[in-house]
Short mmCIF file of C-alpha atoms in Angstrom, two decimals:
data_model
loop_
_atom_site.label_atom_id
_atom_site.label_comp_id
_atom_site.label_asym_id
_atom_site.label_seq_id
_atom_site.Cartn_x
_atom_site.Cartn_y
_atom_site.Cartn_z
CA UNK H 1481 75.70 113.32 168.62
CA UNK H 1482 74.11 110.76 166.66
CA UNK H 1483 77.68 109.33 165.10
CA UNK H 1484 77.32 107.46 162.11
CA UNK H 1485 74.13 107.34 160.72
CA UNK H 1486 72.57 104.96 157.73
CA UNK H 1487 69.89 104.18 155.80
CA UNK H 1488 67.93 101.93 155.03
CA UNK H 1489 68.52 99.83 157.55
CA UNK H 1490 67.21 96.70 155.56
CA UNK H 1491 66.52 96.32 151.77
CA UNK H 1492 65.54 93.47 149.46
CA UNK H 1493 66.06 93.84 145.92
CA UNK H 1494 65.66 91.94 142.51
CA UNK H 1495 68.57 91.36 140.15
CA UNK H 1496 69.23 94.18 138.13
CA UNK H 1497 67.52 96.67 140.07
CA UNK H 1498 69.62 99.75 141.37
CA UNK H 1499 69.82 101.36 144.36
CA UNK H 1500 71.40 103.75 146.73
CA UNK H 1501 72.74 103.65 150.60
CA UNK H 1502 72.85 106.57 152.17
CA UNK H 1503 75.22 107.35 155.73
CA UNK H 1504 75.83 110.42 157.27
CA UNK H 1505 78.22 111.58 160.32
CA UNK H 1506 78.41 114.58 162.45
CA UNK H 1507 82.29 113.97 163.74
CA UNK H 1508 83.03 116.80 161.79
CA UNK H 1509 85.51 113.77 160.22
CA UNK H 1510 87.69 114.24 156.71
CA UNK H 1511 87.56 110.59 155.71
CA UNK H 1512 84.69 107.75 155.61
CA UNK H 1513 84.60 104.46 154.34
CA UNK H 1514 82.24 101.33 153.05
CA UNK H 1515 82.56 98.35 154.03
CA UNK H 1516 81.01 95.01 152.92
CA UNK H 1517 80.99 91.79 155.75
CA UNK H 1518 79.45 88.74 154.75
CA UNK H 1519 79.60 85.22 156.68
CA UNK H 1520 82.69 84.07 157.82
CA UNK H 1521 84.80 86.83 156.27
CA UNK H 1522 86.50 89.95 157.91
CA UNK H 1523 85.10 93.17 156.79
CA UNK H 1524 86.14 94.18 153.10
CA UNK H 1525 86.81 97.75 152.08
CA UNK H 1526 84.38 98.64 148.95
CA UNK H 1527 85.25 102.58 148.20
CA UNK H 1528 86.42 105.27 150.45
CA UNK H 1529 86.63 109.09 150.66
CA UNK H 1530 90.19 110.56 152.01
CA UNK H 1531 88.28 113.98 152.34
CA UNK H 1532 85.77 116.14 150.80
CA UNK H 1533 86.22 115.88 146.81
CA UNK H 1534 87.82 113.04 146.81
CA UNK H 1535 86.87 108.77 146.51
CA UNK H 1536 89.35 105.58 145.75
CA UNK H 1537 88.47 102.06 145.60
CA UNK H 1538 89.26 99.52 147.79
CA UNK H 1539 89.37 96.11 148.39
CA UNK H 1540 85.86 94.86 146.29
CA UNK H 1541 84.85 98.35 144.22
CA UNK H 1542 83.28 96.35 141.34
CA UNK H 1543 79.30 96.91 140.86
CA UNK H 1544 79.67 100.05 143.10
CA UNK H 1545 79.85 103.57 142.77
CA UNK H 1546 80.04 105.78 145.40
CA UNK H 1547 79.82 109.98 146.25
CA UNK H 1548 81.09 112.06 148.76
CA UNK H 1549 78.17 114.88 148.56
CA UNK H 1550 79.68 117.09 150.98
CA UNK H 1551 81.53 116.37 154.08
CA UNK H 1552 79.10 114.88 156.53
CA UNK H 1553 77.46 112.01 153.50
CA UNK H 1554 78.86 109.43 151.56
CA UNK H 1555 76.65 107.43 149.27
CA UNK H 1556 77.06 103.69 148.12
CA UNK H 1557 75.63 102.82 144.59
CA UNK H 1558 74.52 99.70 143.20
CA UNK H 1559 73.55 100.21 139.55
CA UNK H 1560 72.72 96.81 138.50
CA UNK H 1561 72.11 94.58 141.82
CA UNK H 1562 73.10 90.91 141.67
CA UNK H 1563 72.72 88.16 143.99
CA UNK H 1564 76.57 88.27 144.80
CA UNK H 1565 75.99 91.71 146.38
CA UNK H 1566 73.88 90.26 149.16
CA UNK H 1567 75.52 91.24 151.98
CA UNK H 1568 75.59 93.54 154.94
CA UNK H 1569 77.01 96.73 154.70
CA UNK H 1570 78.69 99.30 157.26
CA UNK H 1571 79.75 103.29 156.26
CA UNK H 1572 82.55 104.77 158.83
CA UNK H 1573 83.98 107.61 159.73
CA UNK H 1574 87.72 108.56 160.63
CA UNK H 1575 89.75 111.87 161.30
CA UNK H 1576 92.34 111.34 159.01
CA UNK H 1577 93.89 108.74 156.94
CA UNK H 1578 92.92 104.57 157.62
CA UNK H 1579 95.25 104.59 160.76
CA UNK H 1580 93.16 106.69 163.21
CA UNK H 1581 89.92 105.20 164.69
CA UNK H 1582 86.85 104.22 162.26
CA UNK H 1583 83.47 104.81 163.96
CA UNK H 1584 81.04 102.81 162.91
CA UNK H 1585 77.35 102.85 161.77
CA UNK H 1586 74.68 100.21 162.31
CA UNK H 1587 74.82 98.89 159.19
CA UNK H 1588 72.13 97.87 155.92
CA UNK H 1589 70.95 94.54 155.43
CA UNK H 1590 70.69 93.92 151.80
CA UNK H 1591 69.12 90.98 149.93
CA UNK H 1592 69.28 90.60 146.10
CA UNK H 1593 66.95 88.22 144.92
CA UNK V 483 95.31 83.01 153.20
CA UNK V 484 94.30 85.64 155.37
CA UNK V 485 96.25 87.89 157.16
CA UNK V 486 94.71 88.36 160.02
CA UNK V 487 93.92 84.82 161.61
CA UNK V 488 91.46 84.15 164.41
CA UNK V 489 90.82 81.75 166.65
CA UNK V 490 88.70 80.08 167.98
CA UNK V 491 85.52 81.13 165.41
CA UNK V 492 83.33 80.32 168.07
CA UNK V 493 82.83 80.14 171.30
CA UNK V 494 80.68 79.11 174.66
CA UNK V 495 81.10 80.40 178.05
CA UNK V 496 79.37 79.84 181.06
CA UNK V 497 78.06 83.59 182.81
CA UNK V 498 80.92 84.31 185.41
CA UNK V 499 84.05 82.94 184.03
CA UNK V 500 87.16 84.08 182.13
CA UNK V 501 87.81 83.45 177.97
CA UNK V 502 90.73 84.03 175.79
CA UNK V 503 90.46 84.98 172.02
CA UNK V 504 93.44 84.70 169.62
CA UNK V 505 94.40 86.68 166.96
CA UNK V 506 97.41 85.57 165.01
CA UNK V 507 98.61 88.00 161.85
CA UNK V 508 101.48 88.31 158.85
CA UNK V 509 101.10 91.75 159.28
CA UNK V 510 104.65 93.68 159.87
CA UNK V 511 105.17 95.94 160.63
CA UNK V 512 101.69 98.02 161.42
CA UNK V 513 100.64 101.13 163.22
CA UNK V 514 98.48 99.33 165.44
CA UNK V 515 96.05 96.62 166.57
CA UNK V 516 92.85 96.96 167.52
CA UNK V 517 90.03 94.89 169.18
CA UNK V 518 86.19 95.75 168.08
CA UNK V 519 83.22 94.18 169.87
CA UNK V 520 80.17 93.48 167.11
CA UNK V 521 77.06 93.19 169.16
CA UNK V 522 74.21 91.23 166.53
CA UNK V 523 72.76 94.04 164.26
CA UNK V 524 75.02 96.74 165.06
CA UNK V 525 78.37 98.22 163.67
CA UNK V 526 81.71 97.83 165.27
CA UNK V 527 82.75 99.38 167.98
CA UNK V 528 86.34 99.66 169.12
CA UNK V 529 87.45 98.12 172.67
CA UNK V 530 91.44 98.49 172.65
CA UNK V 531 93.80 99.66 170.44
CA UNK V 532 97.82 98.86 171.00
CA UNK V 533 100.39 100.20 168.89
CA UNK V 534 103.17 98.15 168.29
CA UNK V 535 105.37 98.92 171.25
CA UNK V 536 102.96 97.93 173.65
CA UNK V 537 102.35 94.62 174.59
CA UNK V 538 99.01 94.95 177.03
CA UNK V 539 95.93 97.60 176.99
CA UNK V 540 93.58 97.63 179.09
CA UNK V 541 89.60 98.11 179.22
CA UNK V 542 87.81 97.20 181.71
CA UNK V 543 86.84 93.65 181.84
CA UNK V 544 88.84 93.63 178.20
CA UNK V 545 92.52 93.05 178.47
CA UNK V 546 94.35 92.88 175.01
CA UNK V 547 97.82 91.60 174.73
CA UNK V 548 100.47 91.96 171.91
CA UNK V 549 103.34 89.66 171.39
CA UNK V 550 105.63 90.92 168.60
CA UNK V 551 107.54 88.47 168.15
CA UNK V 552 105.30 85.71 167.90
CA UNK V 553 102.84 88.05 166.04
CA UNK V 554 99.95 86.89 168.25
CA UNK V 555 97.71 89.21 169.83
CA UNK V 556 94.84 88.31 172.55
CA UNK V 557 91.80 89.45 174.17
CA UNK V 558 91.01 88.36 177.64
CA UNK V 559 87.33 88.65 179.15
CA UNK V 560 87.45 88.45 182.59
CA UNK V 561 84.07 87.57 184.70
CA UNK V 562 82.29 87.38 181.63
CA UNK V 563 77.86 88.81 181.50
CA UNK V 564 75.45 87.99 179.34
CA UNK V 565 76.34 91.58 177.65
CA UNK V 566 79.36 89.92 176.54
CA UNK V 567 77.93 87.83 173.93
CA UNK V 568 79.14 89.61 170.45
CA UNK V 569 81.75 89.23 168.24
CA UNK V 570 84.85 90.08 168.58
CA UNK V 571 87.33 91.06 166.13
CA UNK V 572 90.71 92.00 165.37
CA UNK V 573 92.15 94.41 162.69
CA UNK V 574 95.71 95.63 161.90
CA UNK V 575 95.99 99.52 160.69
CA UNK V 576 99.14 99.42 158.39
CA UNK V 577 97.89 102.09 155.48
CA UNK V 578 94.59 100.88 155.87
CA UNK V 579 92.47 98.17 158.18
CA UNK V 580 92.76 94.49 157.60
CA UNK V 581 89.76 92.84 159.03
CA UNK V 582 89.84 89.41 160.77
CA UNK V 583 87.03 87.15 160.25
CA UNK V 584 86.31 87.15 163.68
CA UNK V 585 85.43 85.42 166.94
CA UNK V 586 81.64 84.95 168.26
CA UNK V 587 81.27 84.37 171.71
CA UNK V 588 78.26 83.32 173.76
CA UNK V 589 77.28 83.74 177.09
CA UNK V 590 74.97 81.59 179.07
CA UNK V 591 73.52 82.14 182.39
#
């Protein structure tokens, strides 16, 4: 099992371009999640997907958009990129509900110039 | 200010001997507490989780404590290797994770 998967794993863009990140599981799990961690700052929930069908934002949703294309992916959208979206940026997976485990992917690097 | 405090934000060990990490939270009550380890370039991955009856879990050289009262949780490395060098951080599952900021430790041989 490769767990949480993502891609790219680094990306540099220029203000105002868009752009999508792409992460994939094979838990077989209902609910996955992005995540946003910059310096000096706990991890901050963006958007996440209860189950199949369904998304709600979280913490930071502004500038993102996000789609749950079937159960295994959940893509993160940037539409407009701007500098304050530098940051790194983690998908998970859970079973059910934010209370159960999150499994983590390796992350995307991204750099808005 | 956060709720999920921890201390210290960094940290220096010598290859061999014992550390302590703090986490202090506002948090109550929660399902449970975790401890993640954040080696550079890579995700999260969980190391203990406690619910909050229990006051000690187990893992290992990772033993995480949970105090209640005081609302302090710790992590204990004992015999610390050069593997150990990470992050280390501390979240609090009520309806959803609250992320601390964090701890990074360093090893040195």
């Amino acid at each position: 099992n490769a767990g949480v998967t993502q891609t790219p794993k680094f990306q540099v863009l220029k203000t105002g371009q868009s752009m999508t990140l792409q992460c994939a599981q094979d838990m077989n799990h209902n609910s996955m999640y992005w995540y946003r961690q910059d310096p000096g700052m706990g991890l901050r929930l963006i958007y996440y997907s209860a189950s199949e069908g369904t998304t709600d934002k979280g913490e930071v949703p502004n500038g993102y958009n996000v789609s749950r294309l079937n159960k295994r992916e959940f893509s993160l959208r940037l539409e407009s990129a701007a500098p304050s979206q530098t940051s790194v940026y983690f998908c998970a997976s859970s079973e059910e509900g934010g209370v159960n485990e999150q499994f983590f992917g390796p992350g995307t690097r991204l750099t808005v110039l | 200010k956060n709720q999920v405090e921890q201390s210290p934000q960094s940290l220096i060990i010598l290859e061999g001997k014992n550390c302590t990490l703090q986490c202090n939270y506002t948090v109550s009550p929660f399902s449970n507490l975790r401890w993640y380890k954040q080696d550079t370039g890579r995700g999260p991955v969980s190391l203990t989780i406690m619910t909050f009856s229990e006051n000690t879990k187990s893992n290992g050289r990772y033993t995480a404590t949970l105090d209640a009262d005081t609302k302090q949780s710790s992590l204990h490395i004992t015999a610390s290797q050069l593997s150990d060098s990470a992050s280390y951080i501390c979240v609090v599952s009520v309806n959803k994770l609250i992320f601390g900021a964090g701890t990074r430790l360093a090893v040195h041989p």
